[in-house]
Coordinates of C-alpha atoms in Angstrom, one line a residue:
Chain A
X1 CA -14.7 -13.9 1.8
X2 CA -14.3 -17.4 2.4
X3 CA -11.3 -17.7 1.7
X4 CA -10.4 -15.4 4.2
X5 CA -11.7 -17.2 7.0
X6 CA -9.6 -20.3 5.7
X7 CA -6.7 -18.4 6.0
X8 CA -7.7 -16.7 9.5
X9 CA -7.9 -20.8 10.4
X10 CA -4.6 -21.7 8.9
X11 CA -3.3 -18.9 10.9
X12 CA -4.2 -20.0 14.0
X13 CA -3.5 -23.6 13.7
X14 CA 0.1 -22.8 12.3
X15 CA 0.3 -20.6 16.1
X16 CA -1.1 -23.5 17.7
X17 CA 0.6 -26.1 16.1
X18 CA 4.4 -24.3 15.8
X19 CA 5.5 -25.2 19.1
X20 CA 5.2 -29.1 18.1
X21 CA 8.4 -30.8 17.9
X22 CA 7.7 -32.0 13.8
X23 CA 6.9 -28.3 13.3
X24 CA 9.9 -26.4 15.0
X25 CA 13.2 -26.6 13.5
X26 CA 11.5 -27.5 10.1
X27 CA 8.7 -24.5 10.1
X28 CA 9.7 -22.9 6.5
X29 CA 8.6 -26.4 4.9
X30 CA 5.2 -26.6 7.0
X31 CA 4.6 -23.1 6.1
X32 CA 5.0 -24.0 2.5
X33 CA 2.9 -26.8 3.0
X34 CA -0.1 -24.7 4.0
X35 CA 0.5 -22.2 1.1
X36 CA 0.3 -24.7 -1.3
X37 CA -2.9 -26.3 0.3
X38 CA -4.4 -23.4 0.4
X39 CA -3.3 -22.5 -3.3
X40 CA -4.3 -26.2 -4.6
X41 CA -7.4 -26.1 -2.8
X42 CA -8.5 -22.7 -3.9
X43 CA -7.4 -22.4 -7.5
X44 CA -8.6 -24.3 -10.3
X45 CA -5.9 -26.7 -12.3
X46 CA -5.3 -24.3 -15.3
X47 CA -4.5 -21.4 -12.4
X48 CA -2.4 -23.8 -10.6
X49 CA 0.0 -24.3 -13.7
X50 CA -0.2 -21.1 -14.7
X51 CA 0.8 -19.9 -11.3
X52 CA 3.7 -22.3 -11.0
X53 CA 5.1 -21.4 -14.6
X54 CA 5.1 -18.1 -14.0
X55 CA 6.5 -18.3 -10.3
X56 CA 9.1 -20.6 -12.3
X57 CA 10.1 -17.8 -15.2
X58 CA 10.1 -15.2 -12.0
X59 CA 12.7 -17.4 -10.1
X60 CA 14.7 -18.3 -13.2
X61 CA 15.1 -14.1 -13.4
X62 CA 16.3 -13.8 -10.0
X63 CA 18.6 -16.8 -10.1
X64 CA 20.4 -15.2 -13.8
X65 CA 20.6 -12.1 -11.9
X66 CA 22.4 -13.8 -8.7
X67 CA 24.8 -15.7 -11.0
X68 CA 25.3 -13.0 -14.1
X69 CA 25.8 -9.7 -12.4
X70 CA 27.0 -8.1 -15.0
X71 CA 23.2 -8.7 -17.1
X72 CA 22.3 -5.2 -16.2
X73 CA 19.0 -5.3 -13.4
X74 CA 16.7 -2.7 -15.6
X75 CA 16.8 -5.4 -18.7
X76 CA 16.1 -8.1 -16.4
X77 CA 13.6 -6.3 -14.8
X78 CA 12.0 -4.9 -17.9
X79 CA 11.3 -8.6 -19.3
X80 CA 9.7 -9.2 -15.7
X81 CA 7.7 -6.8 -16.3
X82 CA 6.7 -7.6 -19.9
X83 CA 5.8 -11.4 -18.7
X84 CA 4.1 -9.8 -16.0
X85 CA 1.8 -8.0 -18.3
X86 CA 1.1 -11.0 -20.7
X87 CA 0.4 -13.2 -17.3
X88 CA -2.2 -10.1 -16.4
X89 CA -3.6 -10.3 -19.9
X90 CA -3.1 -6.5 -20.6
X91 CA -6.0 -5.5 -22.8
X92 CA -3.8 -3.3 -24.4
X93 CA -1.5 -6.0 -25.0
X94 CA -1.4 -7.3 -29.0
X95 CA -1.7 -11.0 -28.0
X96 CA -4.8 -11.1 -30.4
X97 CA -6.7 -15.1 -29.9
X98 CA -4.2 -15.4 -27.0
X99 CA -6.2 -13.0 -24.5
X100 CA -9.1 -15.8 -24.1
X101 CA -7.0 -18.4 -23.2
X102 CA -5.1 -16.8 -20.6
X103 CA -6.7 -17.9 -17.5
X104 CA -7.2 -15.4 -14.3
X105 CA -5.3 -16.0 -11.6
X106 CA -5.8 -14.2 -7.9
X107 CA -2.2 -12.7 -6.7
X108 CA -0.1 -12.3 -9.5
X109 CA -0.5 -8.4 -8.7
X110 CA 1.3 -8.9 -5.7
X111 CA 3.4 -11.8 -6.7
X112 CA 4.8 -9.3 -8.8
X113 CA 6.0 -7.2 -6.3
X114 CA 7.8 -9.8 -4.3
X115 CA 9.4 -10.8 -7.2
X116 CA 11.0 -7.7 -8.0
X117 CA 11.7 -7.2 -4.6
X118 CA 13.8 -10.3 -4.7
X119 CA 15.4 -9.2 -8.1
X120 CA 16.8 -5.7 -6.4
X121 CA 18.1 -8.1 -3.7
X122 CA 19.7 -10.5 -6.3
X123 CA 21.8 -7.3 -7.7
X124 CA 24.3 -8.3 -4.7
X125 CA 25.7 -12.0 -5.4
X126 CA 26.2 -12.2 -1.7
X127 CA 22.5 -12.5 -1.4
X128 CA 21.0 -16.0 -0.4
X129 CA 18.0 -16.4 -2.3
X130 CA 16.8 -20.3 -2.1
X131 CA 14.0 -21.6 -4.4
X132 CA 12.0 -22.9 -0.6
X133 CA 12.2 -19.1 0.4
X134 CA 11.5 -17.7 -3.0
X135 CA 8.4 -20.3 -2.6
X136 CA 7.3 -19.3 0.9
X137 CA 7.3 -15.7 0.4
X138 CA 5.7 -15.9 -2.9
X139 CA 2.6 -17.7 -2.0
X140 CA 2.4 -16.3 1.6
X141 CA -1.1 -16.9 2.2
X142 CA -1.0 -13.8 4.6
X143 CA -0.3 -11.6 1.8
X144 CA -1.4 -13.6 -1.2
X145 CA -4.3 -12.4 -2.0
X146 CA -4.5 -9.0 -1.4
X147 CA -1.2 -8.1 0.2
X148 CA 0.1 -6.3 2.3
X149 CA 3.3 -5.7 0.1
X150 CA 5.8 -7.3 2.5
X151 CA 9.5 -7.1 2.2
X152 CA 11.9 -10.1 1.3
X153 CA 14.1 -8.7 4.1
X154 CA 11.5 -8.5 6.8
X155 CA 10.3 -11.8 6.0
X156 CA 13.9 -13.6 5.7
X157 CA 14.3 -12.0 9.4
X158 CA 11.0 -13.0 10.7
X159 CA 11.5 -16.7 9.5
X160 CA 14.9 -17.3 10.9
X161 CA 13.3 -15.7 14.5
X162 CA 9.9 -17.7 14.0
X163 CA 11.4 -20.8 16.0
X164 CA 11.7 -18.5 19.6
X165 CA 9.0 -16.7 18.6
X166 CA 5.9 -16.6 21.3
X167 CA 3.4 -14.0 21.5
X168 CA 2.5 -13.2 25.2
X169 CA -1.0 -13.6 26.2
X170 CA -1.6 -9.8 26.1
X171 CA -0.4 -9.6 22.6
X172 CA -1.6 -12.7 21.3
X173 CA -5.2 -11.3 22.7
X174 CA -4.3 -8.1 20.7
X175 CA -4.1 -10.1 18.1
X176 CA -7.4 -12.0 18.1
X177 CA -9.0 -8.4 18.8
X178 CA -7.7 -6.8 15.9
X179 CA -8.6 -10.1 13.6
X180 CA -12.3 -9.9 15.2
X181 CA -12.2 -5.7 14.3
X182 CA -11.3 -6.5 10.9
X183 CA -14.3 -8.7 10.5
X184 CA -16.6 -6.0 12.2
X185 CA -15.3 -3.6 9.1
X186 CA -15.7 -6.3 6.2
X187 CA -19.1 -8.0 7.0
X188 CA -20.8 -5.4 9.6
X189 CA -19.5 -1.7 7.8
X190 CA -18.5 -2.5 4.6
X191 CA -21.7 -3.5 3.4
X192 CA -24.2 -0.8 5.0
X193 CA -21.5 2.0 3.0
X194 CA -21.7 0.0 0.1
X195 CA -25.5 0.2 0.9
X196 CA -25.6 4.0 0.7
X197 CA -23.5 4.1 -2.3
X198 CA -25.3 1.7 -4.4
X199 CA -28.5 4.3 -3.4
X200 CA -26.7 7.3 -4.2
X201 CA -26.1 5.7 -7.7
X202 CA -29.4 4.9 -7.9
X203 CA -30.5 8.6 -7.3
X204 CA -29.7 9.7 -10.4
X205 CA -32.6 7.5 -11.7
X206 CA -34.8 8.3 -9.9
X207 CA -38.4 10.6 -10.5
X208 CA -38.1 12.3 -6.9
X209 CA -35.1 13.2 -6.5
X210 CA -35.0 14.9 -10.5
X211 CA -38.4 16.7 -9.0
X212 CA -35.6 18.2 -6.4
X213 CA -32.4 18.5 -8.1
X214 CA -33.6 19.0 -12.1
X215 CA -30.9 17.9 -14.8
X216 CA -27.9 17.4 -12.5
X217 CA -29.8 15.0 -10.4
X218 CA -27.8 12.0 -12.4
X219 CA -24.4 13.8 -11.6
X220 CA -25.4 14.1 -7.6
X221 CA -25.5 10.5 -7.2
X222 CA -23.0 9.6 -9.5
X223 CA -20.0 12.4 -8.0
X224 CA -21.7 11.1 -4.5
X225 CA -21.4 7.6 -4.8
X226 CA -17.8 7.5 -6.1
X227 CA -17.4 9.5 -2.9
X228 CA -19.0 6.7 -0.6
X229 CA -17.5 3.8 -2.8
X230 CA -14.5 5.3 -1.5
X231 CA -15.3 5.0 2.3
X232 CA -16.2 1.5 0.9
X233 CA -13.2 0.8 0.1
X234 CA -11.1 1.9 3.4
X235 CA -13.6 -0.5 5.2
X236 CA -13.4 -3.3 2.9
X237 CA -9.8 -3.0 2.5
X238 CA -8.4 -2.2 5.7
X239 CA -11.1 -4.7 7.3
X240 CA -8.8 -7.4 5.1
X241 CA -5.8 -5.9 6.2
X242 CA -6.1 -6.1 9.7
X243 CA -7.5 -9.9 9.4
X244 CA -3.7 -10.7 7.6
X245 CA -2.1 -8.8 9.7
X246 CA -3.1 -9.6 13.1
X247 CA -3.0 -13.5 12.2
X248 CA 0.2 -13.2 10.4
X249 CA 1.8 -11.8 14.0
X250 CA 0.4 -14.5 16.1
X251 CA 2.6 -16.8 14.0
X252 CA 5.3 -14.3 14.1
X253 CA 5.6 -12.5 10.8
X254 CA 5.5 -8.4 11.0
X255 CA 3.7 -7.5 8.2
X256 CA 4.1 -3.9 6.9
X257 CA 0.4 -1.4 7.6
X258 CA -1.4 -0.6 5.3
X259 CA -3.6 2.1 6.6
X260 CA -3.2 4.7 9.5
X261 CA -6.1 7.6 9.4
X262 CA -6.6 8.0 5.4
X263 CA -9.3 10.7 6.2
X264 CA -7.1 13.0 8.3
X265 CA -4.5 13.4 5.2
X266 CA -4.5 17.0 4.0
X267 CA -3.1 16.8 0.5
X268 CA -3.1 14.1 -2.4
X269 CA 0.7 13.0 -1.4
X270 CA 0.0 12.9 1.9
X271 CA -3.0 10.5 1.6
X272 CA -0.5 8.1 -0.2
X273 CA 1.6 8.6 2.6
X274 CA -1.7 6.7 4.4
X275 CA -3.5 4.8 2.4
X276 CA -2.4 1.7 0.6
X277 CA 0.9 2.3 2.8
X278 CA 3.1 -1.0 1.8
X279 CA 1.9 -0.2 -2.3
X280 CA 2.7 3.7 -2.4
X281 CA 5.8 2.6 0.1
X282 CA 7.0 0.5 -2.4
X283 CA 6.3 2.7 -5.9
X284 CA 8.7 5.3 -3.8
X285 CA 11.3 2.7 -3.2
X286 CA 11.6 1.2 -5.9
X287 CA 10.6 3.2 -9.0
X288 CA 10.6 6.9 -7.5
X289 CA 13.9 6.9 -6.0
X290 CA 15.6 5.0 -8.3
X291 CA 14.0 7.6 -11.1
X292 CA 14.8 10.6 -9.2
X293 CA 18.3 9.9 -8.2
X294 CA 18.9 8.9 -12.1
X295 CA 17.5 12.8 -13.1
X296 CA 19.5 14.4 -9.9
X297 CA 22.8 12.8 -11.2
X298 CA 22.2 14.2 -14.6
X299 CA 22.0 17.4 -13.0
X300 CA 18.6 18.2 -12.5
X301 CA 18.3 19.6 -8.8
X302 CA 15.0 21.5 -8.9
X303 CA 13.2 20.4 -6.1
X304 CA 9.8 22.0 -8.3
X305 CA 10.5 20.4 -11.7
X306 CA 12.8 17.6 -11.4
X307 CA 10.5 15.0 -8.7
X308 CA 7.7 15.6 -11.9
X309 CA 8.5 12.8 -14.2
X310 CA 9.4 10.7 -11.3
X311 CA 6.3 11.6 -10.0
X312 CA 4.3 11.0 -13.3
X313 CA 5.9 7.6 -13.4
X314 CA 5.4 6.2 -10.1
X315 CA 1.6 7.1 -9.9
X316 CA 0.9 6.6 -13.4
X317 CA 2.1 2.9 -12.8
X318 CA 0.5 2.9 -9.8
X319 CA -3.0 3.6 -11.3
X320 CA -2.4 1.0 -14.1
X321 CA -1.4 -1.5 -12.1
X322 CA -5.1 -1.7 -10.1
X323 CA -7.1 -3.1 -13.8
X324 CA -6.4 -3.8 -17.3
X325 CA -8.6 -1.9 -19.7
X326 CA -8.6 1.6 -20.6
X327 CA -10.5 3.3 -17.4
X328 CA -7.1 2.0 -14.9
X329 CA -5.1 4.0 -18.4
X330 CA -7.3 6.6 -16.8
X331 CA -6.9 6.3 -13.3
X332 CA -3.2 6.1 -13.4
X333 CA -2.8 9.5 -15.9
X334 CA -5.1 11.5 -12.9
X335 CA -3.4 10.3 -10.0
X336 CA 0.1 11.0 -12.0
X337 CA -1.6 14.6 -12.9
X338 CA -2.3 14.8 -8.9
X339 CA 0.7 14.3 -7.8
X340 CA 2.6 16.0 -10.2
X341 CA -0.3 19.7 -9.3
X342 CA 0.4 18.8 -5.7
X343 CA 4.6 18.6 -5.7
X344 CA 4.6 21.7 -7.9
X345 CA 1.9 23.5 -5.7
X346 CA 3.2 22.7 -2.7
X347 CA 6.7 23.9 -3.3
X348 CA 6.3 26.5 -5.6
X349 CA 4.1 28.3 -2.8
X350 CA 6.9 27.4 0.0
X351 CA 9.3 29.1 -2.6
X352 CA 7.3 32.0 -3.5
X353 CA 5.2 32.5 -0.4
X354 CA 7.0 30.7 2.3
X355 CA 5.1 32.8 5.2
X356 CA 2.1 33.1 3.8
X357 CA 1.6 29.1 3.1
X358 CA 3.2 27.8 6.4
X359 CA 0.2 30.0 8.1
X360 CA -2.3 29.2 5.0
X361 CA -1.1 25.6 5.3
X362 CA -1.7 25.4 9.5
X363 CA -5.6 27.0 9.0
X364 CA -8.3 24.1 9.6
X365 CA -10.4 25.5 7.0
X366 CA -7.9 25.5 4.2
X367 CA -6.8 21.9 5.2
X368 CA -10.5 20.8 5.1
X369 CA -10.8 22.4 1.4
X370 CA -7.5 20.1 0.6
X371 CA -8.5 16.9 2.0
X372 CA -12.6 17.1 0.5
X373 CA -10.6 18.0 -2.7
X374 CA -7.9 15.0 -2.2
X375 CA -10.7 12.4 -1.7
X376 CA -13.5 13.5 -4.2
X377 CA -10.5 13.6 -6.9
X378 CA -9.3 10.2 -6.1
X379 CA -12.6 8.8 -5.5
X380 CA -12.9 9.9 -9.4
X381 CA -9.8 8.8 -10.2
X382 CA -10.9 5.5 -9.2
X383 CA -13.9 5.3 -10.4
X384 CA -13.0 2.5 -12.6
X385 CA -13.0 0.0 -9.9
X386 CA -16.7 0.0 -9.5
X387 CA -17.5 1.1 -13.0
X388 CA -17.3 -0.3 -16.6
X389 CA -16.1 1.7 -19.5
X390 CA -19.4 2.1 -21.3
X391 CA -20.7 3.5 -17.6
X392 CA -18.2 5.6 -17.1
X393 CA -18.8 7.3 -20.5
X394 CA -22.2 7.4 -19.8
X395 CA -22.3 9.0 -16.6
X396 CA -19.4 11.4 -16.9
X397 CA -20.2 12.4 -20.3
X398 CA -22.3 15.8 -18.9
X399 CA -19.3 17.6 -18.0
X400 CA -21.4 20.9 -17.7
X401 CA -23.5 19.4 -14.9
X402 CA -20.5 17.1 -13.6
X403 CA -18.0 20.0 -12.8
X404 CA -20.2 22.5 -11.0
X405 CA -21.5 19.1 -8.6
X406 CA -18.2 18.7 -7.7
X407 CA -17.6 22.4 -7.0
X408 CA -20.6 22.2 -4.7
X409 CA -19.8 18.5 -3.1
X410 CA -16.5 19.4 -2.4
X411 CA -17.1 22.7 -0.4
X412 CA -20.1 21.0 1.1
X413 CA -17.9 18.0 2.3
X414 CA -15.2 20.6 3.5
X415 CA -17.8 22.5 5.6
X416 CA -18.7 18.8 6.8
X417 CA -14.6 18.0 7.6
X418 CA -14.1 21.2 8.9
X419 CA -17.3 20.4 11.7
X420 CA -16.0 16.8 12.4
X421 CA -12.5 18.1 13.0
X422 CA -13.5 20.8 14.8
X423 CA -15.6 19.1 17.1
X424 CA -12.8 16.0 17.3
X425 CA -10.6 18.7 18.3
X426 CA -12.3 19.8 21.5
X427 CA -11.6 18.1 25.3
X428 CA -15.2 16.6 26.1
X429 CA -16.0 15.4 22.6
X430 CA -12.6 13.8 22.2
X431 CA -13.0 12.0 25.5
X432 CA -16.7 10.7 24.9
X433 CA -15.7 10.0 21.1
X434 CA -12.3 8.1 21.8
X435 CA -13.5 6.7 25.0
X436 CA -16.7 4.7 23.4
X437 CA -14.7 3.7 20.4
X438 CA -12.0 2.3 22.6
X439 CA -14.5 0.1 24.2
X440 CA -16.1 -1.3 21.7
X441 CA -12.8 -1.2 19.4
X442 CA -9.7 -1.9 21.7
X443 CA -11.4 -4.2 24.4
X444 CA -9.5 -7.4 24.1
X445 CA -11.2 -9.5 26.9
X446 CA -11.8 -13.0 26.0
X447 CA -15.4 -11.7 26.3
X448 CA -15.8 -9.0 23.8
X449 CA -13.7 -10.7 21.1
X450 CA -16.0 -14.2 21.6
X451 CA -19.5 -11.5 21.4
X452 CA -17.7 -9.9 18.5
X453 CA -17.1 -13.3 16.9
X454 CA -20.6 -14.1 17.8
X455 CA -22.5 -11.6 16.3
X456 CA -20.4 -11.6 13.2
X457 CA -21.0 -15.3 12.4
X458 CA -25.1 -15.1 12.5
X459 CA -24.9 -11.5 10.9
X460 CA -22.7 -13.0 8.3
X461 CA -24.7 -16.4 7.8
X462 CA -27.8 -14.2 7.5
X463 CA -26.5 -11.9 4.8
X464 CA -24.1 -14.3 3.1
X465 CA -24.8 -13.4 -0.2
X466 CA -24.6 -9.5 0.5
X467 CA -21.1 -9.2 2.1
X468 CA -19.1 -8.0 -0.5
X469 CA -15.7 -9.9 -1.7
X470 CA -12.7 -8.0 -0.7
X471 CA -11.9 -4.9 -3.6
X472 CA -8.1 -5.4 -4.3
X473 CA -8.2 -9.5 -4.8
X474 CA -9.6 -9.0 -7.7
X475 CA -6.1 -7.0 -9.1
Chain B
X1 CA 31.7 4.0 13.6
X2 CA 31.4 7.0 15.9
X3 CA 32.9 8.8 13.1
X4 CA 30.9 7.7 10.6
X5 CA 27.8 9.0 12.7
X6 CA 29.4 12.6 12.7
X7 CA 30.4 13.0 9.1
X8 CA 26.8 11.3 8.3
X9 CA 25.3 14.0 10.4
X10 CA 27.7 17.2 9.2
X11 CA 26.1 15.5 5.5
X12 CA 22.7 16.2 6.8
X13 CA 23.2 19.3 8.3
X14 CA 24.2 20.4 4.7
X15 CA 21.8 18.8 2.9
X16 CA 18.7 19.9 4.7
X17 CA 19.9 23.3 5.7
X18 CA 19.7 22.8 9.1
X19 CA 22.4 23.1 11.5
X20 CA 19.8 21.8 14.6
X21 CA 19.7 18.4 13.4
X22 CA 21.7 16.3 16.0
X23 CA 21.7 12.4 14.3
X24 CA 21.3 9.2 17.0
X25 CA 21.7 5.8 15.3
X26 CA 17.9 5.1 16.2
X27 CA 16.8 8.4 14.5
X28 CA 14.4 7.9 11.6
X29 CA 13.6 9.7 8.7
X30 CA 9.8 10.1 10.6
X31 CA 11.8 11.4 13.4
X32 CA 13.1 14.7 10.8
X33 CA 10.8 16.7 9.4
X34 CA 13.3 17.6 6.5
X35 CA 13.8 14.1 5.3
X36 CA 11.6 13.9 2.7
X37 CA 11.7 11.8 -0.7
X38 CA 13.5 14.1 -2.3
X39 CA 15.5 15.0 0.3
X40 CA 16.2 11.5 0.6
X41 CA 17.4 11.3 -3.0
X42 CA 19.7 14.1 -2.4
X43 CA 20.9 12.9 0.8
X44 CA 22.1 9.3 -0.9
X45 CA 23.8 11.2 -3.8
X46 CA 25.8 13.8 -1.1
X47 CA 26.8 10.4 0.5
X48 CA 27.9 9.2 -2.6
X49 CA 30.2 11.6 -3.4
X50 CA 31.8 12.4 -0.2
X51 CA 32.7 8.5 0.4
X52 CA 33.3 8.5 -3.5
X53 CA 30.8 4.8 -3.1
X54 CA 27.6 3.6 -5.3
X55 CA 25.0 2.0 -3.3
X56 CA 23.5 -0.5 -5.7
X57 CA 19.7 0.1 -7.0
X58 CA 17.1 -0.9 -3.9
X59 CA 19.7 -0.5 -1.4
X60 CA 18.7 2.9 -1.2
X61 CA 15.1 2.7 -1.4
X62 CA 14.2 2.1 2.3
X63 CA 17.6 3.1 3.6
X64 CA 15.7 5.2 6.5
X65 CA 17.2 4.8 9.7
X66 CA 20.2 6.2 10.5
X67 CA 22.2 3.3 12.2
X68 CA 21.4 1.3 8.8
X69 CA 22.7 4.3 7.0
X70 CA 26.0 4.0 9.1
X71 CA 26.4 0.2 9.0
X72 CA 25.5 0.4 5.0
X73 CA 28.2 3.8 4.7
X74 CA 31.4 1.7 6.9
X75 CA 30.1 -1.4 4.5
X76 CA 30.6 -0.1 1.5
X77 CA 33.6 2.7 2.1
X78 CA 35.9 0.1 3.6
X79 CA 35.8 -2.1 0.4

């Protein structure tokens, strides 16, 4: 959490201090400058090395690709990849004594994105790829730690613009409002969810509510809590995400969203298309696409069967990639089965029953069954995140109490969609709803953001030790 | 260029099955409700073969706006 604030006050002394005539005309070397302070200052020595000798081995790939085009880019990027996993300390990985001397080191997750990123751009020789760019995008702090998955191109274009760049009052205020918004989520909302999911949990243990619910009292709160750890999540995440990305534009770097209305999605492939935007964004670009069009030019046009192992690939990698031991193995065979149900469902009912699904497909209730059924299954699918191994196989074990629960959660959360969305749906409510959020959410006078500020910093120094560290640094 | 912009949208039209799709160069794939992922895929390979051109591994990927599309298309049919 700290280290959050750090970088929201490296933000806003790079925008204060980039109009300076040392800064301008030399900002890409102060910018590095701050990334490595911030690196040096918050890594321990063994991390630091490790860091730089595997930023090194990533820049040594992208420079053989540059200069030995004819190396093909899939071998290249398979050793990436394989370094990648070693640097991760893979569980599954035979590295035998190795694994406890492989130190832990925040970012690589991401890092590892940029740096293929970079390696598709070094499949053109024309490309300019210095080592001070490669340096300054890698170690971003705006997206070091947890992301957002930002583009080399965007940030190659925002850096050569960042000398004229100068937020107007009106957006720079937008800026400091959305910053102060993220907070609100992490330290104010984050916690209390995390609050009634930690009680759900505890449900399961407990003497009163057995008296209610008999034998699947332990599967309630365990199918319930995954649901809220979920909701968690969004808050914790997108909280972060709005802190990087509102301080990142007052210096001028457009950093991609992340988020935009996860809970309104209606199917499991359309919540990717909202949650986690930049990651799911960049599994399509760069491992689905490349996949499909490989399968399509060997003649497979089936738009039912032949997006599948695509499909399979990109979310099964996408699964693995959030943890190393064998509950993430988990995670990213369900999603991959998810998508994989969804593609085939969705167009073998448009190619079956085209009528009948474009009217099934437009009902509320139906697409109130679909989303409760997207977010309890990838609240499960996750599950992992919050849960060892051992607890995992302890509390899902009861599959004859766990699968009926679910049957009854998920209706009883579509019944509970359907209501919200009904009501959100009609003139008044919409107006009183989207009118008091937009006061307290979209105010961006000097006054509201400072209270906002206010209240955060004694809420947050009276509950320090209960504010939960952001979710996804720890990838 | 201007060109370029019809037979790109003649492509489209074909590809999507839908002879209503009018292409701007600040059209998006958002802005089209056909242009999906896999549409996308088969959009690239269609373009592919009627400029007889290989767009190179990530150039694709987030090739999504259609003035891109036409800069990328005159960029890599003309040599």
């Amino acid at each position: 959490m700290e280290q959050v604030i750090y970088i929201s006050l490296l933000g806003v002394a790079l925008y204060l201090l980039k109009d300076l005539s040392f800064v301008r005309g030399r900002f890409e070397h102060v910018f590095l400058f701050v990334n490595v302070l911030f690196v040096t200052l918050n890594y321990q020595p063994t991390q630091l090395l490790f860091l730089g000798c595997f930023l090194l081995i990533c820049f040594a790939f992208i420079s053989v690709k540059r200069t030995f085009q004819q190396i093909p880019l899939w071998a290249l990027l398979s050793c990436m990849i394989l370094v990648f996993c070693i640097a991760k300390n893979y569980a599954f990985l035979p590295l035998g004594s190795l694994h406890a001397h492989i130190p832990e080191v925040i970012g690589l997750s991401y890092i590892i994105f940029r740096t293929i990123n970079m390696l598709y751009e070094a499949n053109d020789s024309r490309t300019q790829i210095s080592f001070l760019s490669f340096l300054s995008y890698t170690t971003s702090i705006f997206t070091l730690l947890s992301g957002p998955i930002q583009r080399y191109n965007q940030f190659a274009a925002d850096m050569k613009a960042i000398g004229s760049f100068h937020p107007a009052e009106a957006e720079a205020k937008q800026c400091f409002n959305r910053c102060a918004n993220g907070f609100v989520k992490v330290i104010l909302i984050a916690p209390i969810i995390q609050s009634l999911q930690l009680f759900l949990y505890s449900v399961g243990n407990s003497a009163t509510a057995t008296n209610v619910l008999g034998n699947a009292t332990e599967a309630v709160g365990t199918v319930s809590s995954s649901l809220f750890y979920l909701f968690f999540l969004y808050f914790n995440f997108s909280g972060y995400t709005d802190i990087v990305i509102s301080i990142a534009r007052l210096c001028g770097f457009n950093l991609p969203e992340n988020f935009n209305r996860p809970f309104s999605s209606t199917s499991f492939l359309d919540f990717w298309n909202h949650w986690h935007i930049s990651l799911s964004s960049w599994f399509r670009d760069y491992c689905y696409t490349p996949f499909l069009m490989a399968i399509m030019k060997r003649g497979g046009r089936s738009p039912l069967w032949s997006p599948a192992p695509a499909l399979f690939l990109s979310f099964g990698l996408l699964g693995v990639w959030h943890g190393r031991t064998w509950p993430f193995l988990l995670c990213g065979f369900m999603l991959a089965i998810g998508a994989v149900l969804n593609n085939t469902f969705r167009v073998g009912m448009k190619q079956l029953v085209p009528t009948i699904y474009k009217r099934l497909a437009s009902n509320l209730a139906y697409q109130s069954l679909c989303s409760s059924l997207t977010f309890f299954y990838i609240a499960l699918a996750i599950s992992g995140l919050w849960l060892s191994g051992a607890e995992m196989v302890d509390r899902y074990s009861e599959m004859s109490y766990i699968v009926p629960v679910c049957l009854v959660l998920i209706l009883v959360q579509a019944i509970a969609i359907l209501i919200l969305r009904g009501i959100g749906s009609v003139g008044i409510m919409k107006t009183v709803l989207a009118g008091t959020l937009r006061t307290f959410r979209d105010n961006t006078s000097y006054h509201s953001i400072s209270l906002k500020i206010i209240i955060l910093a004694i809420w947050y120094f009276v509950s320090l030790s209960q504010v939960p560290d952001f979710v996804y640094k720890g990838f | 260029m201007d060109s370029t912009l019809n037979q790109l949208q003649e492509i489209v039209r074909e590809v999507f099955e839908n002879d209503d799709i009018t292409l701007e160069r600040e059209i998006t794939a958002a802005d089209v409700d056909e242009w999906d992922s896999f549409n996308h895929v088969r959009l690239m390979i269609a373009i592919e073969d009627h400029y007889g051109i290989s767009f190179p591994t990530g150039e694709v990927a987030d090739l999504r706006d259609v003035g891109e599309m036409v800069d990328i298309i005159d960029k890599y049919s003309k040599g």
